XYZ file of C-alpha atoms in Angstrom:
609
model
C 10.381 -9.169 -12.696
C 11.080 -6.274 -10.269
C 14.506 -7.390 -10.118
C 14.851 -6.455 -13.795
C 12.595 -3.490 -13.518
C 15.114 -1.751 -10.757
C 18.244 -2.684 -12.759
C 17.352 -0.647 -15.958
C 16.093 1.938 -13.817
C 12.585 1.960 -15.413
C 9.214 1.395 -14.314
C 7.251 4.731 -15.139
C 5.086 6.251 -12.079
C 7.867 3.703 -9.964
C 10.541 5.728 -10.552
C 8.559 8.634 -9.264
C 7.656 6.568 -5.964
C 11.458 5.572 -5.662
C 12.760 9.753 -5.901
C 9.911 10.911 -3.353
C 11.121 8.415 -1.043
C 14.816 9.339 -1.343
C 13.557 12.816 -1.240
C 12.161 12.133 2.199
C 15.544 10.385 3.130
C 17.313 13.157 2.787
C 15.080 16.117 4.604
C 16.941 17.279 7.598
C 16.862 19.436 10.684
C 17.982 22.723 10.334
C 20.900 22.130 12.258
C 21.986 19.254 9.498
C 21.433 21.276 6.418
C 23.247 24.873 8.131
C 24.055 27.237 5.423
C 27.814 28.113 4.967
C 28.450 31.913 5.679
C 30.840 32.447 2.852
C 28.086 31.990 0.473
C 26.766 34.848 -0.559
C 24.012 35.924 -2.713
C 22.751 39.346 -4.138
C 19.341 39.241 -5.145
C 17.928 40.939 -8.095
C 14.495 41.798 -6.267
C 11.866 43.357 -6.684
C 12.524 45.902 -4.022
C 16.415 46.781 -6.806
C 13.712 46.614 -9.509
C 11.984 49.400 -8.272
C 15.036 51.415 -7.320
C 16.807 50.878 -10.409
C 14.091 50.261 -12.959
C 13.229 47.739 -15.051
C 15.040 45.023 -16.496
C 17.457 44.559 -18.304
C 19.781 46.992 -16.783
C 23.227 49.008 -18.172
C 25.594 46.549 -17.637
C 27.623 49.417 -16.083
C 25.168 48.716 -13.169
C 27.032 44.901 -12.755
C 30.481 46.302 -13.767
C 30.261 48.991 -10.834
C 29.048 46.456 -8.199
C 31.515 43.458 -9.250
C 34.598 46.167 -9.393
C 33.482 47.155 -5.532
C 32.848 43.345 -4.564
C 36.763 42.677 -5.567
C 38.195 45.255 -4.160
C 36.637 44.832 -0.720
C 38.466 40.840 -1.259
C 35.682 38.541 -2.014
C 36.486 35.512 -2.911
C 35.061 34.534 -5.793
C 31.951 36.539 -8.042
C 29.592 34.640 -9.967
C 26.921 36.502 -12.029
C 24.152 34.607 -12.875
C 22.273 36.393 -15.697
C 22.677 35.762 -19.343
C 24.555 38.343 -21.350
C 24.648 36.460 -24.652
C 23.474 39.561 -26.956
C 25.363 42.691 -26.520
C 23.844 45.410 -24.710
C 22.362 48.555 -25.615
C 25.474 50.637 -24.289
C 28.493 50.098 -26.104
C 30.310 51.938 -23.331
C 28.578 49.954 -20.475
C 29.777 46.249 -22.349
C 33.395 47.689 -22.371
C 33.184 48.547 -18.906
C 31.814 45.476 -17.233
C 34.441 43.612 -20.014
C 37.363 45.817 -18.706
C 36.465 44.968 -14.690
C 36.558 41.337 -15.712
C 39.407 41.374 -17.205
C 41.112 42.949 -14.205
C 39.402 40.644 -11.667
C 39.846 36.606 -13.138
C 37.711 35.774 -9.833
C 34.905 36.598 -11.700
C 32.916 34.168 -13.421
C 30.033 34.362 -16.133
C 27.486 32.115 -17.211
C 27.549 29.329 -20.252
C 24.194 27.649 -21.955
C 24.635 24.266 -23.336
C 21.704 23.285 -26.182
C 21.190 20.080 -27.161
C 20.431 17.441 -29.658
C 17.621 16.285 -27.987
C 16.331 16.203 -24.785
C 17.304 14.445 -21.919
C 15.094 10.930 -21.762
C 17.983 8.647 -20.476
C 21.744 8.621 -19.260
C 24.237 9.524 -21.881
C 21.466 10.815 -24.235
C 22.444 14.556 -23.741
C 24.987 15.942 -26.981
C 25.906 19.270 -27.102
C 24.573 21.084 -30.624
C 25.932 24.838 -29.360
C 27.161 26.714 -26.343
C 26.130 30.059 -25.645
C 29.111 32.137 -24.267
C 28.962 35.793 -23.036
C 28.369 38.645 -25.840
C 31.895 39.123 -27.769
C 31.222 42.884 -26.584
C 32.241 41.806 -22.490
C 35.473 39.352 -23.856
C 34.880 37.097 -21.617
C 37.884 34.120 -21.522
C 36.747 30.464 -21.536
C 38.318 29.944 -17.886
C 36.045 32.521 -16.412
C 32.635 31.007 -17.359
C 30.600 27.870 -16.157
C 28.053 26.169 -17.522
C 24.416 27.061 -15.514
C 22.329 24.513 -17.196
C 19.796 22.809 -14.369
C 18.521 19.503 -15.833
C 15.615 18.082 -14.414
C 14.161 15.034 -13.448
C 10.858 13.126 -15.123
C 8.651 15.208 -12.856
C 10.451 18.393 -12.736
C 12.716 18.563 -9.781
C 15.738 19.507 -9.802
C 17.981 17.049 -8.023
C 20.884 16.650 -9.677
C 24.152 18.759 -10.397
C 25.899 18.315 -13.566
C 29.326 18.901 -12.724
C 30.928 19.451 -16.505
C 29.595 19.195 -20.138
C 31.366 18.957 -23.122
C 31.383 21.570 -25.679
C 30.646 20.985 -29.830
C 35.042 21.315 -29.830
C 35.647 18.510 -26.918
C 36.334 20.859 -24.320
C 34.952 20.287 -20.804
C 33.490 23.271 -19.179
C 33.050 22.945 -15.378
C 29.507 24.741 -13.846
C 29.599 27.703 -12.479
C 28.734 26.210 -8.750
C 32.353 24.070 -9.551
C 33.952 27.797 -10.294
C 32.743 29.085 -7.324
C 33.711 25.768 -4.767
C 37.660 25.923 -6.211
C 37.179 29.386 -4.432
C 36.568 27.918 -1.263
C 38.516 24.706 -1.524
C 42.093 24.273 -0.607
C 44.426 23.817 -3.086
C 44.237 19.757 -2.336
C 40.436 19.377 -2.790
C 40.163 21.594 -5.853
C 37.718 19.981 -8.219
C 38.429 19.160 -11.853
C 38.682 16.689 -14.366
C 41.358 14.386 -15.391
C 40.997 14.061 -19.203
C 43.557 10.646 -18.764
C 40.916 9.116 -16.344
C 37.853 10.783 -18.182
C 36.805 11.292 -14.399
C 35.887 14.333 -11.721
C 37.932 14.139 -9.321
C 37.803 16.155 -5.775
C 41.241 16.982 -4.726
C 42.458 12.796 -5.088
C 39.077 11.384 -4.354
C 36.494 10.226 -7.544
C 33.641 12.285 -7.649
C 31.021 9.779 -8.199
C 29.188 11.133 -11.372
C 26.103 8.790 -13.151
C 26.420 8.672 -17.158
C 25.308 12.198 -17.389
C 28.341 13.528 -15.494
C 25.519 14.155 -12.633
C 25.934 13.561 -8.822
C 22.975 14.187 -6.087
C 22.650 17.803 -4.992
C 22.368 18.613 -1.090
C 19.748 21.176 -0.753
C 20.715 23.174 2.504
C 17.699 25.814 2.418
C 14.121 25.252 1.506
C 12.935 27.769 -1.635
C 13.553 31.317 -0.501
C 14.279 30.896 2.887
C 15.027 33.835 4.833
C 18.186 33.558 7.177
C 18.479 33.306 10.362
C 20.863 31.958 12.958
C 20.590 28.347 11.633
C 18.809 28.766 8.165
C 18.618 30.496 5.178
C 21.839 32.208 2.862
C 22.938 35.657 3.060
C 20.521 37.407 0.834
C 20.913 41.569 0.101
C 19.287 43.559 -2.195
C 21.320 44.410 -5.752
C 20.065 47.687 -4.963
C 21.212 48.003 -1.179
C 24.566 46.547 -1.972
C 24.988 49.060 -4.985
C 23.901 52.422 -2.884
C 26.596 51.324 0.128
C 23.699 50.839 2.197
C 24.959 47.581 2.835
C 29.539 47.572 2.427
C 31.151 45.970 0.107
C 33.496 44.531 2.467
C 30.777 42.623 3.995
C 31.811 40.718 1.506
C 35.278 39.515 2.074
C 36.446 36.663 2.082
C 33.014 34.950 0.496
C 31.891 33.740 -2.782
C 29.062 36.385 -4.099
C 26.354 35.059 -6.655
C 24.216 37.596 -8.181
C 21.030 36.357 -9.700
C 17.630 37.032 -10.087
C 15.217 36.938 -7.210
C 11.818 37.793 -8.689
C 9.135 35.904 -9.979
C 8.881 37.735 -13.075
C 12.449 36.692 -14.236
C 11.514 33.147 -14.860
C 14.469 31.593 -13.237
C 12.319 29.027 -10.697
C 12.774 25.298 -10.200
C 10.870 22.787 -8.067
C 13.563 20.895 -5.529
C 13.438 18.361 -3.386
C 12.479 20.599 -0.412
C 9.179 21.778 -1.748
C 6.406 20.156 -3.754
C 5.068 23.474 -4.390
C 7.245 26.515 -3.716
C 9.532 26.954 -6.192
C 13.480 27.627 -5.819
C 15.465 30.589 -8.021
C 18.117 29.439 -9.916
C 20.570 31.950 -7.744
C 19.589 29.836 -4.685
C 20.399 26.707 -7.007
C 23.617 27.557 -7.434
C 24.365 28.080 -3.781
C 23.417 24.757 -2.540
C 25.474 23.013 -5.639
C 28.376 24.866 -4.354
C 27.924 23.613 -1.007
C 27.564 20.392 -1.400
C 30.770 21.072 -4.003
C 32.456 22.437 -0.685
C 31.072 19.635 2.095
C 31.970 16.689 -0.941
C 28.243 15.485 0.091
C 27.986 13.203 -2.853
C 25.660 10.134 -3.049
C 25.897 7.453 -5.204
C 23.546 4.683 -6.606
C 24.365 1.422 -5.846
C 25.538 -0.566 -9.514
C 22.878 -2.167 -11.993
C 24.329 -5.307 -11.005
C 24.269 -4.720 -7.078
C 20.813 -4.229 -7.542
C 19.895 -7.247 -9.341
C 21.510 -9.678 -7.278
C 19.982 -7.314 -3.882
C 16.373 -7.775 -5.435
C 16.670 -11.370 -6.020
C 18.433 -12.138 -2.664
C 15.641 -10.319 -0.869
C 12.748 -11.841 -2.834
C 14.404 -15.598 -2.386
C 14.820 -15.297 1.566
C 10.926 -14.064 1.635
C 9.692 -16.845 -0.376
C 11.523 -19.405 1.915
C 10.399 -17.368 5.388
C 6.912 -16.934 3.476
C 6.897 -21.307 3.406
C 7.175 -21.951 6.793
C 4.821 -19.620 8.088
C 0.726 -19.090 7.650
C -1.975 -16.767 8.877
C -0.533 -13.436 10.581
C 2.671 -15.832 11.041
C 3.158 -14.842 7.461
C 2.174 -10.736 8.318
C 4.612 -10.877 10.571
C 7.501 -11.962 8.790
C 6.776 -9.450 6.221
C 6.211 -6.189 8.632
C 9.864 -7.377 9.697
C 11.298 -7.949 6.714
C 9.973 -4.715 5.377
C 11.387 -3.004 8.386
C 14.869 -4.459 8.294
C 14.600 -3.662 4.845
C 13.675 0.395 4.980
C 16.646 -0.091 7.901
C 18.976 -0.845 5.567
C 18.371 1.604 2.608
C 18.323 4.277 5.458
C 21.173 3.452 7.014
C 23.140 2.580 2.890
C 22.842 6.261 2.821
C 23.850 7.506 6.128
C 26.532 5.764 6.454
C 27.479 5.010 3.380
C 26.325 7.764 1.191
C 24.882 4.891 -1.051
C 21.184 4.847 -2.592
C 20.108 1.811 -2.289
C 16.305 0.870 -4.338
C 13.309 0.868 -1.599
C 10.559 0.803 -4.057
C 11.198 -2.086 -5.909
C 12.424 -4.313 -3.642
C 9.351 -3.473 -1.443
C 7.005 -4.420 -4.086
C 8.988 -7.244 -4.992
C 8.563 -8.582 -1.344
C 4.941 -7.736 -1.284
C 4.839 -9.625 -4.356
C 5.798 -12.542 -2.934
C 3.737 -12.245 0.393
C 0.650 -12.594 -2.063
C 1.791 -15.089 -3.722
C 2.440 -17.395 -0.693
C -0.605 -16.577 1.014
C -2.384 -17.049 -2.489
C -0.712 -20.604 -2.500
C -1.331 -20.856 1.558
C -4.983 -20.071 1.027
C -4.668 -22.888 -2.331
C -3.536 -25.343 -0.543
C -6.227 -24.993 2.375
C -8.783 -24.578 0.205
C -7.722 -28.110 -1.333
C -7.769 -29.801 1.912
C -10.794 -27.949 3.064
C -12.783 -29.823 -0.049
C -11.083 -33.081 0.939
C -12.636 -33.219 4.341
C -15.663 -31.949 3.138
C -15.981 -34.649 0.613
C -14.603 -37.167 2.980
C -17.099 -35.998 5.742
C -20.094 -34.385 4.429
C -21.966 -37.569 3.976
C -21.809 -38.323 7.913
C -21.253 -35.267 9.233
C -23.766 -31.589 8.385
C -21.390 -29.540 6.224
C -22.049 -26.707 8.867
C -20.046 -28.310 11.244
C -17.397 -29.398 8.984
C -17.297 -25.746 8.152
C -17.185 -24.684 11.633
C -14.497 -27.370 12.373
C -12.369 -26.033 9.680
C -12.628 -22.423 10.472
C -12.060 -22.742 14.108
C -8.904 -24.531 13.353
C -8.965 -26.300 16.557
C -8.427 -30.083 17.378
C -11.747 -32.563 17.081
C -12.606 -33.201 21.268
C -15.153 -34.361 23.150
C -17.103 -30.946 24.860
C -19.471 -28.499 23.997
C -21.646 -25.293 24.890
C -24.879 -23.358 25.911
C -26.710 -22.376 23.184
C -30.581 -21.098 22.810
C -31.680 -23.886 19.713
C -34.943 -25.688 18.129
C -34.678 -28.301 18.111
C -36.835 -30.916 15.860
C -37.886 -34.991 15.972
C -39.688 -36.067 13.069
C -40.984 -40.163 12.932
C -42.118 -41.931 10.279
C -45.767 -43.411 10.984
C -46.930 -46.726 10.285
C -43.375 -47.309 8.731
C -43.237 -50.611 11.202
C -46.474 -52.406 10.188
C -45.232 -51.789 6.509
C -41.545 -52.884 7.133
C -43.495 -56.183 8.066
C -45.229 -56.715 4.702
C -42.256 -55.502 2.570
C -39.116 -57.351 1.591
C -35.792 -55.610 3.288
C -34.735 -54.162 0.104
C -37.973 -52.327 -0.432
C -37.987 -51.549 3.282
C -35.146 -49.708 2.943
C -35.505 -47.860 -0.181
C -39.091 -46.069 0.754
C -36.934 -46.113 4.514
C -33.991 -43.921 2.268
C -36.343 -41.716 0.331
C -38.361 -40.481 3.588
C -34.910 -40.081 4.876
C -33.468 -38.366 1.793
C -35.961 -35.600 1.585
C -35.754 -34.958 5.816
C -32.159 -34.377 4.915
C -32.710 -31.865 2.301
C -35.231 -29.959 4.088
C -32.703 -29.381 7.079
C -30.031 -28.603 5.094
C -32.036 -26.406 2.865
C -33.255 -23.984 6.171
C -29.827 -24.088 7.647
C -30.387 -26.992 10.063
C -27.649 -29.177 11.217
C -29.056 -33.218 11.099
C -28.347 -34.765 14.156
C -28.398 -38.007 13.552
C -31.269 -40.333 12.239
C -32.950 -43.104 14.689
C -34.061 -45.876 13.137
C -37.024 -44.235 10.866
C -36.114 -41.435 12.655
C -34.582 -38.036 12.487
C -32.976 -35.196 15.296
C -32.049 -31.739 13.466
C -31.022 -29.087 15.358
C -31.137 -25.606 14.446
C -29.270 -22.468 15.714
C -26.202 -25.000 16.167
C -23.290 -24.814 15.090
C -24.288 -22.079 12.703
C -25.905 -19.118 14.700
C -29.826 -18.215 13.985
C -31.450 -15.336 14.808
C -34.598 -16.715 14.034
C -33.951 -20.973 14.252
C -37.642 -21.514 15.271
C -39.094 -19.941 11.968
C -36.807 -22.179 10.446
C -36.930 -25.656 12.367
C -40.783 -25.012 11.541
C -40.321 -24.234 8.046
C -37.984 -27.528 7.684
C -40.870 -29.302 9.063
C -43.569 -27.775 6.376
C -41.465 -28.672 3.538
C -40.858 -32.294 5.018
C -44.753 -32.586 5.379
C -45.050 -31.245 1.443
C -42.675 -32.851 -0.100
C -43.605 -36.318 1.850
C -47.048 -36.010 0.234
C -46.161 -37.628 -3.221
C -44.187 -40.220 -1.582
C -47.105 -41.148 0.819
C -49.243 -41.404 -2.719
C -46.983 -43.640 -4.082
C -46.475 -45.914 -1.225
C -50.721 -46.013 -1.016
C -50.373 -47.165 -5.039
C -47.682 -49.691 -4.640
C -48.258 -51.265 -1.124
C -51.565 -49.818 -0.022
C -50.739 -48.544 2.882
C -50.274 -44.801 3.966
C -47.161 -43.654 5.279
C -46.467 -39.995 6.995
C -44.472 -38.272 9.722
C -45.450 -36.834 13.231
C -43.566 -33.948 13.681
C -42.286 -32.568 17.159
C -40.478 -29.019 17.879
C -39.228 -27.722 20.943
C -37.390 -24.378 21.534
C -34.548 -23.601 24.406
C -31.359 -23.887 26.151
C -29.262 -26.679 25.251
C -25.929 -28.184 25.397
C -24.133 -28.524 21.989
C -21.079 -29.751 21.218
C -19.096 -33.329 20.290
C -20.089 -36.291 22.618
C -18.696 -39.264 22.656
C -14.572 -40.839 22.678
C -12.105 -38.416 21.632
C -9.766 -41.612 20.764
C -12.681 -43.553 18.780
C -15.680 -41.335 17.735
C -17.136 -38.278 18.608
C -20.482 -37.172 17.555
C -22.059 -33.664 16.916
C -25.447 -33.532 19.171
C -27.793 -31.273 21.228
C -28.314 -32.434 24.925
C -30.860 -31.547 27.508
C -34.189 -30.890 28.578
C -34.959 -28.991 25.390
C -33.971 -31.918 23.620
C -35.850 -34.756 25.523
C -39.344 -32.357 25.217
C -39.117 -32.453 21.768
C -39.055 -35.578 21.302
C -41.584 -36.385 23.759
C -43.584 -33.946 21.491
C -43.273 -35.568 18.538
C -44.181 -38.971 19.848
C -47.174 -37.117 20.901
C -48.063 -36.078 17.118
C -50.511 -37.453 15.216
C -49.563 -38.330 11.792
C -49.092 -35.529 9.489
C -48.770 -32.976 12.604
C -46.469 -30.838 13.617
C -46.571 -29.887 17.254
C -44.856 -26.815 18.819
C -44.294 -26.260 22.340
C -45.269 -22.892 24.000
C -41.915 -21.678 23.900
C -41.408 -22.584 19.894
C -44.959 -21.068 19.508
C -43.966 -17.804 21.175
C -41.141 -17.229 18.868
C -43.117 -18.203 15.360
C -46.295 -15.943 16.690
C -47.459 -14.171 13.414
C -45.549 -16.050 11.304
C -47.246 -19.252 11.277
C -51.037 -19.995 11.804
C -50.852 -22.427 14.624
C -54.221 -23.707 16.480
C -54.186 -24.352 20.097
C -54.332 -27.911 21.533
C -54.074 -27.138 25.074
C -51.815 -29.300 27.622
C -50.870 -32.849 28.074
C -48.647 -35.011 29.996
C -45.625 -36.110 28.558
C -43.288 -38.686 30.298
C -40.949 -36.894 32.220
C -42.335 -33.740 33.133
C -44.429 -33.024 36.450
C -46.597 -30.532 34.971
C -48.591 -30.184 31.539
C -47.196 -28.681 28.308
C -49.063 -26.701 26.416
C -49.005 -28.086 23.002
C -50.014 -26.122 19.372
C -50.355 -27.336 16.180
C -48.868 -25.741 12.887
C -51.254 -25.508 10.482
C -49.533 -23.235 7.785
C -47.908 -19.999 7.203
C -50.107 -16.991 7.160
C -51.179 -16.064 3.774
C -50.867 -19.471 2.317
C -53.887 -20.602 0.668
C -55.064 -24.247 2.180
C -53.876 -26.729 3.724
C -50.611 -28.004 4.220
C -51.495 -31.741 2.335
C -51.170 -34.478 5.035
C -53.174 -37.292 6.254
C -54.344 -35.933 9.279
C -56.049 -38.206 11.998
């Protein structure tokens, strides 16, 4: 796709990325973009306005300062103000048309008009040329075109070096008038109607469709000079009076334009995103970069297809072999070797090579591998969750598959609850009952302890016998895992209410759990053979009191431990039982029973004893 887009050169608000980027490519330091002293420019300012009154002026006014320019030797004279109408002094037109004459350095401005407007290469054809007032007889070798043709948003980057008139002659720009003057006679510029080509001295000039190469700018918009920056800008006015000699002058080319806002002759460049540049100041960096044969060209259609592709193929292969930031990396240097290259295409090379679309192409692909990374682990991510949810809490799958680290035997400290809840009287019934109705009222009062561990974020440890060992605050971090080991344990004591009715119904006899919850420091982690099996569990002290508490339930209770009481204060009505012995502990522990959560109407239903 973006390989196409950057070989037609389209691509809307692209192309405008692509041009600010070149535009930032080609700033440089003041030493870089030096002005040339024999380029010259005498500004029509406000400051001569005011001298000399308003405009338009007797041409007599441009006769008198040309005739003194030539005399004093400069090179060339360019004036850039339309004088297509002619002028209000008969005498004044004769004048200015006799120093012409006399001086054929002097050059005057031509307007092409066009068909239509410019909205692609090779779309421009001439409908008229506007040539100098009949009045000033200017010849055809002694004007140049000044049209400035601007880019989709305005800026004026290009020079056209010729255009073709309505009769099929080619008429040079005035900047190309002005460079012969400063060229040797082996770099003049012209074209070479048997090669239909511009050619500088022997070498191509390398003009687009358009007959348009890249302007150098070499001063920012109205730039005043100094040692390193800036043309040689004088007031009409000061030249005129002799304040400032003509012969200051000599030897340079001398363009005399307007300089005032007024005079609607401003252009946004390169150089400025605001400021605007007069056309006078135009024409002086075209005929330097005429001078310093600073041309850049655009690398072919072609080029660019098979430089797009090539760079979007290597990324998709470096794209497959890496994942994670593996896969940032490679594109930060890929992105880097490519701005490299397209900045070093130019300085080297004087070649524009595309940056915009290539980049997005690349970034293109960088999604779409880590869209097809992120696929593909998503698909193997619900593989071992399917494969090992059933045996293993889906928390630590989760965990295991995040941390991205091999399945070992070790673990950690962690603050937990954790909770023991037996079945009671499940033994004298397992002796009445046949095995297979053993174990399915064995797999529904396991069922529903499963469901409420999982559904308050509890990881089940394992189940013993008629059983069960849930952590909580393991591997999943909880704030608050005694609120919810208790809360697991209210809605196993709920929901085991209907069951217990239906075992009274079927085989008379009442079956209920004894609940026991401890909170504190544990060790959690994988126990067991790395080579054979490893098993997700809670060791330690915290772990043996709880189930020491819940062998000390009664059925239907849930007993807390100080500690787990503590934390639930508030939350949870709980009633105090006072201490007892358990096995394994040389003092008492002070037991409490949950009753229900505060503001619950009732009882929790249980068969209490």
């Amino acid at each position: 796709m973006w390989s196409g887009i950057a070989s037609v050169g389209t691509g809307g608000s692209l192309h405008g990325l692509e041009t600010a980027a070149r535009d930032l490519l080609r700033k440089q330091s003041d030493y870089e973009r030096r002005p040339l002293d024999q380029i010259k420019i005498i500004k029509i300012d406000q400051h001569s306005l005011d001298q000399l009154g308003g405009f338009p002026w007797d041409r007599s006014l441009y006769a008198e300062l040309i005739a003194s320019l030539a005399e004093a030797g400069a090179e060339a004279i360019a004036l850039d103000i339309i004088l297509s109408e002619p002028g209000r002094d008969p005498e004044a037109d004769a004048r200015l048309a006799e120093v012409i004459a006399r001086y054929p350095n002097v050059y005057l401005p031509a307007v092409f008009e066009f068909e239509q407007s410019r909205g692609s290469e090779g779309s421009m054809k001439t409908a008229s040329v506007i040539y100098p007032a009949a009045t000033i007889a200017v010849n055809e070798e002694q004007t140049g075109h000044i049209n400035v043709l601007l880019d989709r948003d305005s800026v004026v980057r290009m020079l056209t070096i010729g255009l073709e008139s309505e009769q099929g002659r080619v008429i040079p720009a005035l900047s190309v008038r002005m460079a012969n003057a400063l060229l040797g006679p082996d770099k003049q510029i012209r074209w070479d109607p048997a090669r239909l080509d511009w050619y500088r001295g022997d070498e191509r000039i390398p003009v687009n469709g358009s007959g348009q190469v890249t302007t150098e700018y070499y001063t920012a918009p109205q730039e005043e000079m100094t040692a390193a920056a800036g043309y040689d800008a004088q007031s009409f006015s000061d030249v005129l009076s002799g304040a400032i000699p003509a012969d200051y002058y000599a030897n340079s080319v001398v363009l005399i334009g307007a300089y005032a806002p007024g005079m609607q002759d401003e252009y946004l460049t390169p150089l400025s995103a605001n400021a605007k540049m007069y056309g006078v100041e135009i024409q002086a960096n075209m005929i330097q970069s005429l001078v310093n044969g600073a041309f850049y060209t655009e690398l072919p259609y072609g080029a660019v297809y098979v430089f797009v592709a090539a760079a979007v193929l290597l990324a998709a292969l470096l794209f497959d072999r890496f994942r994670g930031w593996g896969t940032l990396a490679v594109y930060l240097v890929l992105a880097l070797l490519l701005a490299g290259g397209w900045m070093m295409a130019y300085i080297t090379a004087s070649v524009f090579i595309p940056i915009t679309y290539p980049f997005l192409a690349l970034t293109t692909v960088m999604i779409g591998a880590v869209s097809a990374h992120y696929s593909a682990e998503r698909r193997e991510r619900t593989r071992v969750t399917e494969v090992f949810g059933r045996f293993v809490p889906p928390s630590v799958v989760s965990e295991l598959l995040a941390s991205g680290v091999d399945v070992k035997a070790g673990g950690q400290r962690r603050d937990v609850s954790v909770v023991f809840a037996d079945i009671r009287g499940f033994t004298s019934m397992s002796e009445k009952l046949q095995p297979e109705e053993v174990i399915q009222v064995l797999n529904e009062y396991l069922d529903l302890c499963t469901r409420a561990v999982f559904a308050w974020n509890g990881t089940l440890d394992k189940f013993i016998g008629d059983g069960v060992m849930a952590i909580f605050g393991a591997p999943a971090v909880l704030p608050n895992h005694a609120e919810q080991a208790v809360r697991a344990a209210l809605q196993m004591k709920r929901e085991a209410a209907a069951l217990e009715r239906r075992c009274m119904e079927r085989f008379g006899m009442p079956v209920t759990f004894g609940i026991g919850i401890h909170s504190g420091p544990a060790v959690v982690g994988n126990v067991g053979s790395e080579a054979l099996r490893l098993d997700y569990t809670a060791i330690g002290d915290t772990v043996n009191l709880a189930a020491r508490l819940e062998s000390a339930a009664k059925a239907g209770q849930i007993l807390v431990s100080r500690e787990a009481a503590e934390r639930i204060s508030g939350i949870f009505r709980l009633e105090d039982l006072g201490e007892i012995v358990v096995k394994g502990k040389a003092k008492p522990v002070h037991i409490y029973r949950v009753e229900e959560e505060n503001g619950e109407q009732g009882e929790c239903t249980g068969d209490e004893q």
